[in-house]
Amino acid sequence: MAGGCALRRSRGAARRPNFCAVSEHYDLIVLGAGPAGEKGAAQAAYFGKRVCLVERAPKPGGAAVNTGTIPSKTLRETALYFSGLKQRGLYGIEYHVKPDITVSDFMYRERAVVDAEWKLIGENLTRHKITTLQGTARLLDGHTVEVSRYTDEPRRVTADFILVATGSHPLRPPEIPFDGEVVLDSDSLLTVPDIPSRLIVIGGGVIGCEYASTFAALGVHVTLLNARERLMTQLDGEVSEALRADMTRRLGVQVLLNAEVRNIRVEGDDRKVATVTLADGTSLAADCVLYSIGREGSTRGLGLETAGVRVNNRGFVLVDDRFCSTVPSVYAAGDVVGFPALASTSMEQARVAMCHAFDLKYKDRVSPVLPYGVWTVPEVAMVGETEESAREKRLSFECGKSSFRINPRGQIIGDLDGFVKLIFRRDDQALLGCSIVGDGACELIHIAAAVMSFEGTIDYFIQAVFNYPTLGDAFKYAAYDGLQRLAKRLSTNAGLPQVR
Ligand SMILES: Cc1cc2nc3c(=O)[nH]c(=O)nc-3n(C[C@H](O)[C@H](O)[C@H](O)COP(=O)(O)OP(=O)(O)OC[C@H]3O[C@@H](n4cnc5c(N)ncnc54)[C@H](O)[C@@H]3O)c2cc1C
């Protein structure tokens, strides 16, 4: 693991530059060098605190860099490139996957990006003079951490505060025959030596949908099994349905909803095949199965109970709104505290935790306006209310929608099925939420998030000048559409909006 060691090294440690042998007191010890650990450590160090960061893996970055966010997003870009999917037949060329694509084609770009990320994190830790220890950490009490590494004598470090940022890992129910070869979780999926020709994805959540569409874009025959009645139930219903329809039509993903898995069997010696049987008796065969249903906090063996830090039944640390645990000197942030379990929020939670611990008066909460991006094909993003959540809360609201089909930029890039959907309050037109499906959704959503953060109204979109031709211009037409619907409703005095 990269990073500067500002303290005295033992002889043994000098031969192993990644392990810095120290026995000293710090202002802060951080457990885990994922997004939460790195940013929490940097935040405290920036304000002059002496920080020690402990990471058990040889490289920093956690799930975000090593197994999750960055690899999956890079592979998505690679899949779009090799498939020519972005061209969508715009130049008279049919959409087809490069026929002899190999795993190394697939992994080449991923390695380059991950290497660059490791370097950036290392530089950040060095710049902030953060001491790094490689080893597995365990709390002995609210101020003391023991760090074990191979056969080395365990070391003890103490601090005024401890930040637990050990992340999460995929749930692996005992009845699922995980073998790291045919039946995989999201950590092992990207280690398969060959691209499967048939893949079954179990779980229609974010990770399941992202991988289903990425592999389908590569020409893999993908079946997506979802126990619920729609994909990603947190999404606006219309967006979820648009995603399902697009994945089916354009990528050929077979999406089975309300599909309950009864069992998974793996058979064959030379060429193993998995058979997934559903509750209705349907049997499906594939070369690989991705089981992607939920995650649990990485807190086992961490000594939290000994220190008095409470966790729930899924291993997530219980914290207050400043990310302080049940022990005042121990904070926790990121995936290890559960929902929303995103790299984006993990970093902010850690910064807020450190500001609170050291009374930095710089940032006192994580913004309540949380954008949410899903890197499926097509991209999907949302912030705030959806039509369903607004109706559930019995808000008095209206929707406004604009399709990329009537947007010149949408025509140029050939994304005709994308759209922007706004949810706003009827009486003052305050923006309550926004959902976007299509190219650039994960970037575009920040425009809506900014308006919501300043408690703005959809009048912002009416008054603003957008570059032309851009997808951002769709916000203006969604706002016009919303005003027209509102005017119509007022003139007919209709009741709550109906689902369209
Ligand atoms: C496939 C996939 C795609 C994703 N896509 C996105 C996305 O597009 N956008 C987004 O925002 N988020 C995404 N996420 C989620 C994101 O990766 C996580 O929210 C983020 O990594 C959490 O950061 P963290 O620092 O809390 O934990 P982690 O990144 O899990 O880091 C925890 C670190 O702690 C270390 N550790 C654990 N136990 C110990 C111990 N006892 N001692 C020392 N070190 C220890 C681990 O080795 C690890 O390095 C995705 C996740 C997956 C799996």
XYZ file of C-alpha atoms and ligand atoms in Angstrom:
553
model
C 0.000 0.000 0.000
C 1.316 3.452 -0.868
C 1.687 6.344 1.505
C 4.319 8.074 3.571
C 5.541 6.822 6.913
C 6.488 9.859 8.939
C 7.538 7.792 11.928
C 10.476 5.652 12.973
C 10.775 2.277 11.163
C 12.110 -0.903 12.718
C 14.815 -2.824 10.825
C 12.310 -5.431 9.670
C 9.930 -2.795 8.439
C 12.707 -1.082 6.484
C 13.033 -4.234 4.366
C 9.268 -4.118 3.794
C 8.479 -0.531 2.835
C 4.720 -1.168 2.864
C 4.675 -1.916 6.557
C 5.557 0.856 8.899
C 6.369 -0.423 12.384
C 5.213 2.145 14.895
C 4.002 2.162 18.433
C 2.829 5.637 18.968
C -0.201 7.666 19.880
C -2.181 9.412 17.121
C -5.038 11.843 16.987
C -6.855 9.396 14.714
C -6.607 5.789 13.586
C -8.619 4.893 10.485
C -9.494 1.263 9.746
C -9.824 0.611 6.018
C -8.463 2.528 3.012
C -11.571 2.548 0.831
C -13.271 5.836 -0.125
C -14.514 6.453 3.442
C -11.167 5.669 5.079
C -9.065 7.641 2.609
C -11.237 10.768 2.688
C -11.798 10.632 6.460
C -8.045 10.315 7.027
C -7.261 13.144 4.585
C -9.909 15.409 6.136
C -8.449 15.071 9.631
C -4.839 15.332 8.398
C -5.679 18.431 6.351
C -6.622 20.123 9.614
C -3.303 19.154 11.182
C -4.258 15.921 12.943
C -1.783 13.062 13.204
C -3.398 10.184 11.392
C -2.612 6.472 11.055
C -4.442 4.492 8.365
C -4.607 0.691 8.621
C -5.506 -1.408 5.557
C -5.390 -5.188 5.356
C -5.232 -5.401 1.542
C -1.926 -4.816 -0.273
C -3.474 -1.940 -2.217
C -5.777 0.901 -1.107
C -9.107 1.838 -2.657
C -11.408 -0.779 -1.138
C -14.376 -2.095 -3.066
C -14.632 1.152 -5.030
C -11.261 0.731 -6.740
C -10.529 -2.976 -6.502
C -13.749 -4.931 -6.925
C -16.727 -2.617 -7.424
C -17.271 0.876 -8.727
C -14.203 1.566 -10.860
C -13.790 -1.929 -12.393
C -17.496 -2.245 -13.221
C -17.700 1.227 -14.761
C -14.513 0.728 -16.756
C -15.767 -2.600 -18.036
C -19.003 -0.922 -19.058
C -17.097 1.615 -21.153
C -15.016 -1.197 -22.640
C -18.162 -3.141 -23.483
C -19.714 -0.113 -25.186
C -16.516 0.424 -27.163
C -16.094 -3.177 -28.328
C -19.768 -3.604 -29.103
C -20.045 -0.423 -31.149
C -23.288 0.016 -29.227
C -22.760 3.759 -28.926
C -23.019 4.083 -32.707
C -26.464 2.456 -32.725
C -26.342 2.041 -36.500
C -26.011 5.812 -36.951
C -23.485 5.427 -39.739
C -25.192 2.596 -41.543
C -23.096 0.076 -39.578
C -24.994 -2.608 -37.723
C -24.450 -3.030 -33.995
C -22.227 -6.060 -33.504
C -19.696 -7.263 -30.955
C -16.055 -7.672 -32.039
C -16.116 -11.450 -32.621
C -12.823 -12.549 -31.056
C -12.959 -10.478 -27.890
C -10.911 -11.908 -25.017
C -10.805 -11.319 -21.288
C -7.522 -9.489 -21.671
C -9.138 -7.035 -24.137
C -11.802 -6.623 -21.533
C -9.365 -6.184 -18.630
C -6.715 -4.032 -20.327
C -8.413 -0.702 -19.709
C -9.558 -1.738 -16.251
C -5.955 -2.414 -15.124
C -4.797 0.962 -16.434
C -7.568 2.841 -14.609
C -7.129 0.905 -11.357
C -3.352 1.521 -11.445
C -3.976 5.238 -11.894
C -6.406 5.244 -8.956
C -3.898 3.468 -6.682
C -1.317 6.089 -7.590
C -3.699 8.974 -6.887
C -4.690 7.574 -3.490
C -1.036 6.966 -2.583
C -0.180 10.561 -3.498
C -3.097 11.876 -1.455
C -1.993 9.934 1.634
C 1.627 11.018 1.225
C 0.676 14.671 0.667
C -1.299 14.630 3.908
C 1.576 12.903 5.789
C -0.691 10.049 6.785
C 1.082 7.067 8.338
C -0.004 3.838 6.661
C 0.089 0.374 8.188
C -0.666 -2.744 6.211
C -2.346 -5.407 8.310
C -5.636 -6.584 9.750
C -6.959 -4.288 12.432
C -8.873 -5.228 15.560
C -10.151 -2.960 18.316
C -8.975 -3.751 21.846
C -10.880 -0.847 23.363
C -12.240 2.544 22.287
C -8.717 3.949 21.835
C -6.505 0.960 21.036
C -6.085 -0.976 17.790
C -4.088 -4.144 17.284
C -2.650 -4.646 13.806
C -1.697 -8.179 12.689
C 0.236 -8.979 9.579
C 1.279 -12.509 8.575
C 3.640 -13.859 11.221
C 4.796 -10.466 12.432
C 4.283 -9.722 16.088
C 0.916 -7.875 16.342
C 1.391 -4.172 16.995
C -0.656 -1.819 19.098
C -1.465 1.752 18.183
C -3.575 4.158 20.185
C -5.487 7.312 19.294
C -7.936 9.837 20.660
C -10.418 8.789 17.973
C -10.960 5.775 15.750
C -12.807 5.782 12.415
C -14.128 2.371 11.366
C -14.337 2.312 7.546
C -14.036 -1.403 6.832
C -16.811 -1.479 4.217
C -19.067 -4.372 3.295
C -19.006 -7.612 1.315
C -21.579 -9.578 -0.697
C -24.069 -11.729 1.215
C -23.291 -15.409 0.647
C -26.230 -17.507 1.883
C -25.094 -21.062 2.806
C -27.559 -22.707 0.377
C -25.945 -20.993 -2.655
C -23.080 -23.159 -4.032
C -20.515 -20.383 -4.568
C -17.388 -21.855 -6.152
C -15.613 -18.787 -7.582
C -15.809 -20.394 -11.009
C -19.433 -20.903 -12.060
C -21.482 -19.509 -9.180
C -20.070 -16.093 -8.405
C -20.689 -12.980 -6.345
C -19.826 -9.439 -7.425
C -16.316 -9.775 -5.907
C -15.421 -12.887 -7.917
C -17.277 -12.149 -11.189
C -14.418 -10.193 -12.719
C -11.874 -12.921 -11.994
C -13.393 -15.474 -14.423
C -10.838 -16.491 -17.076
C -13.280 -16.565 -20.032
C -16.211 -14.411 -20.964
C -19.206 -16.742 -20.529
C -21.544 -17.191 -23.454
C -24.570 -17.490 -21.127
C -24.893 -15.635 -17.833
C -27.738 -15.759 -15.308
C -27.888 -12.784 -12.963
C -29.912 -13.279 -9.791
C -31.015 -9.955 -8.323
C -32.534 -6.941 -10.060
C -30.843 -4.363 -7.820
C -28.177 -1.881 -8.916
C -25.261 -4.312 -9.180
C -27.352 -7.035 -10.857
C -28.771 -4.643 -13.464
C -25.399 -2.995 -14.134
C -23.616 -6.283 -14.772
C -26.547 -7.742 -16.736
C -26.445 -4.848 -19.201
C -22.637 -4.665 -19.383
C -22.263 -8.366 -20.213
C -25.196 -8.227 -22.631
C -23.513 -5.329 -24.424
C -20.566 -7.677 -24.941
C -22.783 -10.154 -26.716
C -23.283 -12.497 -23.730
C -26.736 -14.081 -23.563
C -27.989 -12.732 -20.220
C -31.025 -13.747 -18.174
C -31.860 -11.440 -15.285
C -33.977 -12.918 -12.480
C -35.710 -10.544 -10.125
C -37.928 -11.680 -7.246
C -39.826 -8.367 -7.257
C -42.355 -7.041 -9.741
C -39.974 -4.454 -11.184
C -36.268 -3.709 -11.457
C -34.702 -1.475 -8.804
C -37.855 -0.624 -6.866
C -36.324 2.632 -5.590
C -36.485 4.052 -9.145
C -39.434 5.937 -10.577
C -41.771 3.281 -12.032
C -41.653 4.797 -15.506
C -37.840 4.845 -15.449
C -37.610 1.288 -14.183
C -39.924 0.135 -16.977
C -37.972 2.134 -19.609
C -34.789 0.447 -18.412
C -36.348 -3.017 -18.576
C -37.748 -2.358 -22.045
C -34.455 -0.968 -23.374
C -32.351 -3.788 -21.912
C -34.714 -6.305 -23.475
C -35.113 -4.656 -26.874
C -31.643 -3.313 -27.535
C -29.416 -5.718 -25.590
C -31.533 -8.850 -25.736
C -31.504 -9.370 -21.954
C -34.206 -11.796 -20.892
C -35.722 -10.150 -17.796
C -37.883 -12.391 -15.624
C -39.816 -10.495 -12.932
C -41.472 -12.118 -9.880
C -38.959 -14.922 -10.437
C -38.186 -16.733 -7.208
C -35.097 -18.936 -7.267
C -35.610 -22.356 -5.654
C -32.129 -23.808 -6.156
C -28.863 -23.646 -8.097
C -26.973 -26.777 -9.173
C -23.577 -27.048 -10.863
C -22.897 -30.128 -13.015
C -20.237 -31.376 -15.434
C -16.519 -32.056 -15.098
C -14.624 -30.477 -18.000
C -17.295 -27.994 -18.910
C -19.341 -27.039 -15.882
C -22.881 -25.770 -16.332
C -25.157 -24.188 -13.750
C -28.866 -24.919 -13.656
C -31.136 -22.477 -11.852
C -34.601 -23.734 -10.959
C -37.387 -21.283 -10.225
C -40.325 -21.718 -7.840
C -42.678 -22.226 -10.816
C -40.545 -25.176 -11.993
C -38.767 -23.324 -14.851
C -35.159 -24.465 -15.336
C -32.481 -22.237 -16.862
C -28.910 -23.198 -17.756
C -25.809 -20.993 -18.012
C -22.004 -21.038 -17.931
C -21.962 -18.589 -15.025
C -24.376 -17.368 -12.379
C -23.933 -14.007 -10.653
C -25.697 -14.036 -7.286
C -26.189 -10.423 -6.304
C -28.652 -10.054 -3.453
C -27.519 -7.727 -0.694
C -24.359 -7.056 1.286
C -23.354 -7.167 4.950
C -21.003 -5.022 7.016
C -17.363 -6.160 7.235
C -17.192 -6.143 11.022
C -16.620 -9.788 11.897
C -13.455 -10.236 13.987
C -13.047 -6.471 14.339
C -13.428 -6.563 18.129
C -16.263 -4.047 18.086
C -18.241 -5.862 20.803
C -15.174 -5.872 23.085
C -14.907 -2.120 22.687
C -18.658 -1.645 23.283
C -19.501 -0.645 19.692
C -22.926 -2.003 18.718
C -23.750 -3.499 15.311
C -27.061 -4.734 13.890
C -27.877 -8.272 12.719
C -26.284 -7.625 9.286
C -23.026 -6.450 10.780
C -23.644 -2.738 10.147
C -22.340 -0.367 12.850
C -25.058 1.643 14.624
C -24.248 5.362 14.413
C -25.983 8.670 15.074
C -26.419 11.393 12.442
C -22.807 12.531 12.987
C -21.570 8.945 12.457
C -20.578 8.462 16.092
C -21.025 4.879 17.333
C -22.205 3.772 20.770
C -18.658 4.521 22.004
C -17.953 8.297 21.879
C -14.364 7.900 20.647
C -15.311 5.502 17.823
C -16.860 6.752 14.591
C -17.936 4.701 11.580
C -18.658 5.734 7.986
C -19.225 4.274 4.544
C -20.628 0.871 3.671
C -19.965 -0.365 7.188
C -22.920 1.735 8.423
C -25.264 0.394 5.700
C -27.617 2.419 3.493
C -27.044 4.055 1.034
C -23.698 2.246 0.634
C -22.286 4.302 -2.221
C -18.733 5.521 -2.715
C -20.113 9.048 -3.105
C -21.886 9.077 0.257
C -19.170 7.066 2.035
C -16.622 9.840 1.446
C -18.976 12.552 2.690
C -19.995 10.564 5.768
C -16.343 10.144 6.728
C -15.649 13.862 6.290
C -18.674 14.762 8.432
C -17.602 12.222 11.068
C -14.140 13.776 11.300
C -15.488 17.326 11.464
C -17.642 16.250 14.370
C -14.907 14.283 16.170
C -12.398 17.134 15.988
C -14.961 19.945 16.170
C -13.746 21.363 12.851
C -16.826 23.527 12.144
C -16.419 22.961 8.456
C -19.122 20.510 7.466
C -21.819 19.448 9.865
C -23.982 17.022 7.895
C -24.206 14.980 4.736
C -26.387 16.861 2.261
C -29.949 15.518 2.334
C -30.029 15.897 -1.459
C -28.379 12.675 -2.578
C -27.992 12.011 -6.299
C -28.133 8.382 -7.270
C -26.504 7.075 -10.462
C -26.877 3.639 -11.996
C -24.469 2.667 -14.778
C -26.717 0.344 -16.669
C -27.097 0.490 -20.458
C -28.943 2.881 -20.687
C -27.748 4.999 -17.784
C -30.255 5.885 -15.082
C -30.120 8.540 -12.354
C -32.433 10.078 -9.797
C -32.545 12.585 -6.969
C -35.314 13.259 -4.438
C -38.870 12.079 -4.963
C -40.155 9.738 -7.613
C -43.783 9.790 -8.755
C -44.456 6.770 -6.519
C -42.728 8.143 -3.399
C -44.472 11.518 -3.826
C -47.831 9.770 -4.076
C -47.069 7.579 -1.064
C -46.282 10.683 0.998
C -49.533 12.232 -0.304
C -47.647 15.271 -1.615
C -49.503 17.678 -3.861
C -47.296 17.383 -6.919
C -47.130 17.509 -10.691
C -44.773 15.873 -13.213
C -43.091 17.315 -16.291
C -41.345 15.186 -18.872
C -39.239 15.685 -21.966
C -37.923 13.022 -24.294
C -34.455 13.048 -25.873
C -36.327 12.296 -29.115
C -37.346 15.964 -29.370
C -33.884 17.126 -28.291
C -31.391 17.918 -31.095
C -28.480 16.466 -29.145
C -30.523 13.301 -28.569
C -31.037 13.089 -32.358
C -27.326 13.613 -33.061
C -26.149 10.878 -30.691
C -29.079 8.622 -31.507
C -30.435 8.348 -27.956
C -34.124 8.691 -28.763
C -35.527 6.753 -25.808
C -33.946 8.801 -23.007
C -35.972 11.329 -21.044
C -35.932 13.766 -18.122
C -38.807 13.630 -15.652
C -39.353 16.339 -13.028
C -41.521 16.116 -9.909
C -42.516 19.480 -8.449
C -44.868 20.865 -5.825
C -48.110 22.208 -7.286
C -48.554 25.360 -5.231
C -45.074 26.924 -5.557
C -43.439 24.692 -8.230
C -40.544 23.778 -5.871
C -38.500 20.985 -7.427
C -39.018 17.813 -5.363
C -37.262 15.248 -7.494
C -35.918 14.291 -10.877
C -35.314 11.037 -12.732
C -33.354 10.647 -15.949
C -32.804 7.710 -18.244
C -30.366 7.798 -21.158
C -26.890 9.018 -22.101
C -25.287 11.295 -19.533
C -28.006 10.694 -16.913
C -25.468 10.322 -14.073
C -23.904 13.698 -14.932
C -27.113 15.542 -15.841
C -28.760 14.680 -12.525
C -26.445 17.115 -10.731
C -28.278 20.036 -12.375
C -31.499 18.963 -10.668
C -29.628 18.209 -7.419
C -28.155 21.740 -7.413
C -31.585 23.327 -7.922
C -32.988 21.208 -5.076
C -30.068 22.049 -2.764
C -30.900 25.739 -3.159
C -34.605 24.946 -2.678
C -35.229 26.184 -6.206
C -38.313 25.871 -8.370
C -38.740 24.623 -11.924
C -38.716 28.278 -12.926
C -34.919 27.923 -12.861
C -35.174 25.708 -15.950
C -37.630 28.075 -17.633
C -35.337 31.102 -17.129
C -31.935 29.427 -17.663
C -30.028 29.430 -20.954
C -28.670 25.979 -21.808
C -25.920 25.356 -24.323
C -27.304 24.231 -27.667
C -27.489 21.451 -28.674
C -27.276 19.681 -25.310
C -29.222 17.062 -23.424
C -29.386 19.592 -20.549
C -31.863 21.568 -22.653
C -34.336 18.748 -21.955
C -34.776 20.200 -18.440
C -36.360 23.311 -19.953
C -38.861 21.326 -22.011
C -39.664 19.058 -19.052
C -40.435 22.218 -17.042
C -42.673 23.593 -19.842
C -44.449 20.253 -19.989
C -44.942 20.352 -16.201
C -46.442 23.844 -16.344
C -48.794 22.803 -19.135
C -49.985 19.787 -17.175
C -50.475 21.976 -14.127
C -52.474 24.547 -16.106
C -54.628 21.776 -17.541
C -55.191 20.281 -14.114
C -56.158 23.647 -12.644
C -58.580 24.300 -15.496
C -60.234 20.884 -15.113
C -59.766 20.811 -11.312
C -58.655 17.164 -11.531
C -57.497 15.142 -8.509
C -54.077 13.638 -7.783
C -52.027 12.796 -10.885
C -52.531 9.354 -12.359
C -49.691 7.051 -13.345
C -49.031 7.478 -17.040
C -20.056 -3.900 -8.385
C -20.171 -2.624 -7.591
C -20.439 -1.437 -8.247
C -20.532 -0.242 -7.521
N -20.796 0.917 -8.191
C -20.870 2.092 -7.508
C -21.101 3.321 -8.196
O -21.249 3.358 -9.412
N -21.130 4.477 -7.480
C -20.954 4.484 -6.110
O -20.983 5.568 -5.518
N -20.745 3.330 -5.439
C -20.703 2.145 -6.096
N -20.475 0.970 -5.425
C -20.364 1.011 -3.958
C -18.981 1.440 -3.498
O -17.994 0.595 -4.033
C -18.940 1.402 -1.985
O -20.017 2.158 -1.486
C -17.647 1.982 -1.433
O -16.533 1.265 -1.887
C -17.675 1.957 0.109
O -16.507 2.533 0.587
P -15.959 2.184 2.049
O -14.708 2.958 2.208
O -17.032 2.358 3.027
O -15.656 0.611 2.034
P -14.721 -0.280 1.055
O -14.542 0.376 -0.261
O -15.336 -1.609 1.106
O -13.323 -0.271 1.806
C -13.142 -0.924 3.030
C -11.665 -1.232 3.207
O -11.466 -1.723 4.525
C -10.518 -2.777 4.482
N -10.704 -3.611 5.682
C -11.770 -4.391 5.997
N -11.585 -4.979 7.193
C -10.368 -4.551 7.648
C -9.621 -4.801 8.825
N -10.079 -5.594 9.791
N -8.419 -4.207 8.946
C -7.934 -3.381 7.980
N -8.604 -3.120 6.848
C -9.811 -3.685 6.688
C -10.841 -3.500 3.181
O -9.742 -4.275 2.735
C -11.156 -2.325 2.272
O -10.009 -1.862 1.581
C -20.365 -0.244 -6.113
C -20.087 -1.446 -5.449
C -19.989 -2.622 -6.174
C -19.696 -3.909 -5.435
